[in-house]
């Protein structure tokens, strides 16, 4: 079955620093990946759509300069949280798929804590 | 109009009982309605999904009932087990079919008591 891996599974960083989260499709090529954010005991909120070889599409209210997304290959998308602050602490989850009819699989998530 | 409203927020069911979670939506452009199960610290896992041209879909102990005219859909978990204790999310995908872009409900925390 389709496997999506995220790395790291958890990270602690100091306020003002940047942190990169990787999302990899292990056994398929993902033309589209999605990034979601989930605050504790809340729902998942879509942040952006990542398409291989093109600029990401951000949802309303998501700062594109703060959350940099790079989908450089068909198996890897990265989310970089720049100048992180404590309010960016959250659970970041990606999903990846081959398109309609193939389904989309979620990664295991990355817990970011900014101190 | 882009919201998916989910209820109840939490649910306690005895082992062997039926768990029922409800969702409602407004946007008639939604074309794919999945249910996800999430354990603490993990990503959500797809349980079952339905398209609006079907009124019911069953997979094992999980059944989706879909009412297109009322814009409501529900998840029924039959013979609930302690291992089913998790958070459940309904979702909807705008556009045609499963585009991968999902609008999630608020989530329901299910506890199944032994």
XYZ file of C-alpha atoms in Angstrom:
229
model
C 0.000 0.000 0.000
C 0.913 3.658 -0.285
C 3.291 4.781 2.445
C 4.024 8.389 3.352
C 6.867 9.129 5.712
C 7.485 12.336 7.634
C 10.716 13.387 9.231
C 11.349 14.305 11.933
C 8.504 12.920 14.005
C 9.122 15.597 16.603
C 11.353 18.632 16.863
C 12.043 21.316 19.440
C 13.520 24.578 18.258
C 14.307 27.958 19.731
C 12.173 30.965 18.937
C 13.472 32.809 15.891
C 15.072 29.802 14.226
C 13.853 27.881 11.179
C 12.945 24.231 10.993
C 12.431 21.978 7.978
C 9.956 19.096 7.846
C 10.160 16.445 5.138
C 7.316 14.480 3.588
C 8.238 11.518 1.409
C 6.160 9.109 -0.607
C 8.049 5.845 -0.230
C 6.485 3.548 -2.798
C 4.783 5.830 -5.283
C 5.245 9.114 -7.087
C 3.153 11.902 -5.671
C 2.182 14.615 -8.097
C 0.395 16.472 -5.332
C 1.065 16.758 -1.631
C -0.896 18.649 0.990
C 0.227 20.191 4.255
C -2.103 20.396 7.243
C -1.712 21.851 10.716
C -3.422 20.510 13.808
C -3.418 22.304 17.155
C -3.937 20.195 20.303
C -7.411 18.672 20.501
C -8.456 20.487 17.345
C -9.182 19.545 13.781
C -6.830 19.474 10.815
C -6.622 22.669 8.823
C -5.293 22.668 5.282
C -2.325 25.009 4.922
C -1.218 24.542 1.344
C -1.203 22.392 -1.751
C 2.179 21.387 -3.089
C 2.592 20.430 -6.735
C 5.834 19.013 -8.062
C 7.781 21.554 -10.046
C 5.514 24.507 -9.370
C 4.788 26.987 -6.640
C 2.643 25.898 -3.744
C -0.883 27.193 -3.365
C -1.582 28.535 0.100
C -4.922 28.668 1.858
C -6.306 31.994 2.939
C -4.662 33.254 6.090
C -1.500 31.155 5.758
C 1.660 33.232 5.435
C 3.584 31.971 2.427
C 6.774 33.709 3.522
C 6.635 32.017 6.901
C 5.747 28.529 5.717
C 7.988 27.776 2.757
C 7.023 24.735 0.715
C 9.276 23.054 -1.804
C 8.121 20.091 -3.886
C 11.346 19.475 -5.762
C 10.715 15.863 -6.742
C 7.830 13.451 -7.168
C 8.641 11.810 -3.856
C 9.602 14.709 -1.599
C 7.962 17.864 -0.337
C 9.420 20.009 2.420
C 7.808 22.523 4.730
C 10.118 25.069 6.323
C 8.798 27.105 9.217
C 10.864 30.264 9.172
C 11.524 32.442 12.212
C 9.446 30.112 14.322
C 7.575 31.442 17.343
C 5.788 29.612 20.174
C 2.431 30.112 18.446
C 3.737 27.991 15.556
C 3.942 25.013 17.877
C 1.616 22.462 16.375
C 1.288 19.055 14.753
C 2.125 19.289 11.055
C 0.834 16.522 8.803
C 1.295 15.939 5.104
C -0.715 13.846 2.701
C 0.335 12.596 -0.694
C -1.319 10.928 -3.632
C -1.175 10.168 -7.295
C -4.438 11.902 -8.051
C -8.095 11.076 -8.399
C -8.824 7.397 -8.197
C -5.653 6.493 -6.363
C -6.406 7.979 -2.961
C -4.316 10.092 -0.669
C -2.345 8.876 2.316
C -1.416 10.857 5.391
C 2.001 10.856 6.953
C 2.526 10.169 10.636
C 2.919 13.847 11.452
C 5.607 16.075 12.969
C 5.200 17.589 16.416
C 6.871 21.026 16.438
C 7.522 22.745 19.742
C 8.997 26.235 19.698
C 10.532 27.385 22.973
C -20.148 27.397 3.288
C -16.829 25.604 3.373
C -17.464 24.194 6.837
C -18.206 20.651 7.844
C -19.969 20.451 11.197
C -19.461 17.328 13.281
C -21.220 16.068 16.391
C -20.983 14.964 19.102
C -17.671 16.313 20.348
C -17.209 13.263 22.529
C -18.897 9.907 22.837
C -18.756 7.093 25.353
C -20.039 3.686 24.299
C -20.027 0.311 25.976
C -18.167 -2.539 24.331
C -20.401 -4.189 21.761
C -22.538 -1.110 21.317
C -23.070 1.079 18.273
C -21.169 4.352 17.929
C -22.820 7.002 15.769
C -21.147 10.219 14.653
C -22.864 12.805 12.506
C -21.692 15.435 10.060
C -23.417 18.145 8.069
C -22.213 20.333 5.227
C -23.478 23.288 3.233
C -21.475 23.322 0.036
C -23.158 21.197 -2.623
C -19.891 21.201 -4.577
C -18.437 18.695 -2.102
C -18.134 15.432 -3.969
C -16.258 13.022 -1.713
C -16.863 12.308 1.948
C -14.290 10.279 3.891
C -14.059 9.347 7.533
C -10.701 9.215 9.295
C -9.522 7.635 12.531
C -6.699 9.258 14.441
C -4.787 7.970 17.438
C -2.806 10.371 19.658
C 0.424 11.502 18.042
C -0.372 9.839 14.721
C -1.616 10.987 11.365
C -5.212 10.243 10.401
C -5.980 6.963 8.683
C -8.768 6.535 6.157
C -11.580 4.329 7.425
C -14.229 4.528 4.746
C -15.436 7.031 2.154
C -18.513 7.677 0.064
C -19.577 9.643 -3.000
C -22.914 11.523 -3.038
C -24.509 9.193 -5.555
C -24.587 6.407 -2.957
C -26.804 6.442 0.136
C -24.937 3.847 2.165
C -21.596 2.088 2.173
C -20.473 -0.662 4.496
C -16.996 -1.986 5.141
C -16.750 -4.481 7.949
C -18.053 -2.887 11.159
C -18.059 0.601 9.635
C -21.012 2.038 7.712
C -21.517 5.462 6.184
C -25.077 6.675 5.718
C -25.422 9.591 3.324
C -28.444 11.875 2.925
C -27.813 14.127 -0.042
C -31.018 16.157 0.274
C -30.337 16.921 3.950
C -26.598 17.395 3.297
C -25.780 15.090 6.155
C -23.744 11.946 6.552
C -22.942 9.725 9.463
C -20.559 7.009 10.575
C -21.857 3.956 12.376
C -19.412 1.680 14.168
C -21.069 -1.615 14.951
C -19.930 -3.875 17.804
C -17.651 -1.131 19.120
C -14.430 -2.368 20.715
C -12.000 -0.729 23.173
C -9.466 -0.638 20.326
C -11.818 1.704 18.473
C -11.175 4.367 21.111
C -9.734 7.233 19.068
C -10.666 10.556 17.509
C -12.808 10.382 14.392
C -12.994 13.057 11.753
C -15.415 13.424 8.909
C -14.230 15.375 5.918
C -15.351 16.628 2.552
C -13.493 17.275 -0.657
C -14.495 20.164 -2.875
C -14.434 19.603 -6.583
C -14.890 16.412 -8.501
C -14.207 13.266 -6.533
C -11.249 12.858 -4.220
C -8.972 15.756 -5.030
C -6.967 15.173 -1.876
C -7.881 18.616 -0.596
C -9.993 18.048 2.496
C -12.156 20.159 4.767
C -12.346 18.411 8.137
C -15.049 18.356 10.759
C -14.211 19.269 14.344
C -13.622 15.689 15.427
C -15.282 13.278 17.848
C -13.395 11.594 20.655
C -14.751 8.095 21.091
C -14.195 6.074 24.222
C -15.340 2.466 24.211
C -15.607 1.082 27.728
C -14.806 -2.598 28.286
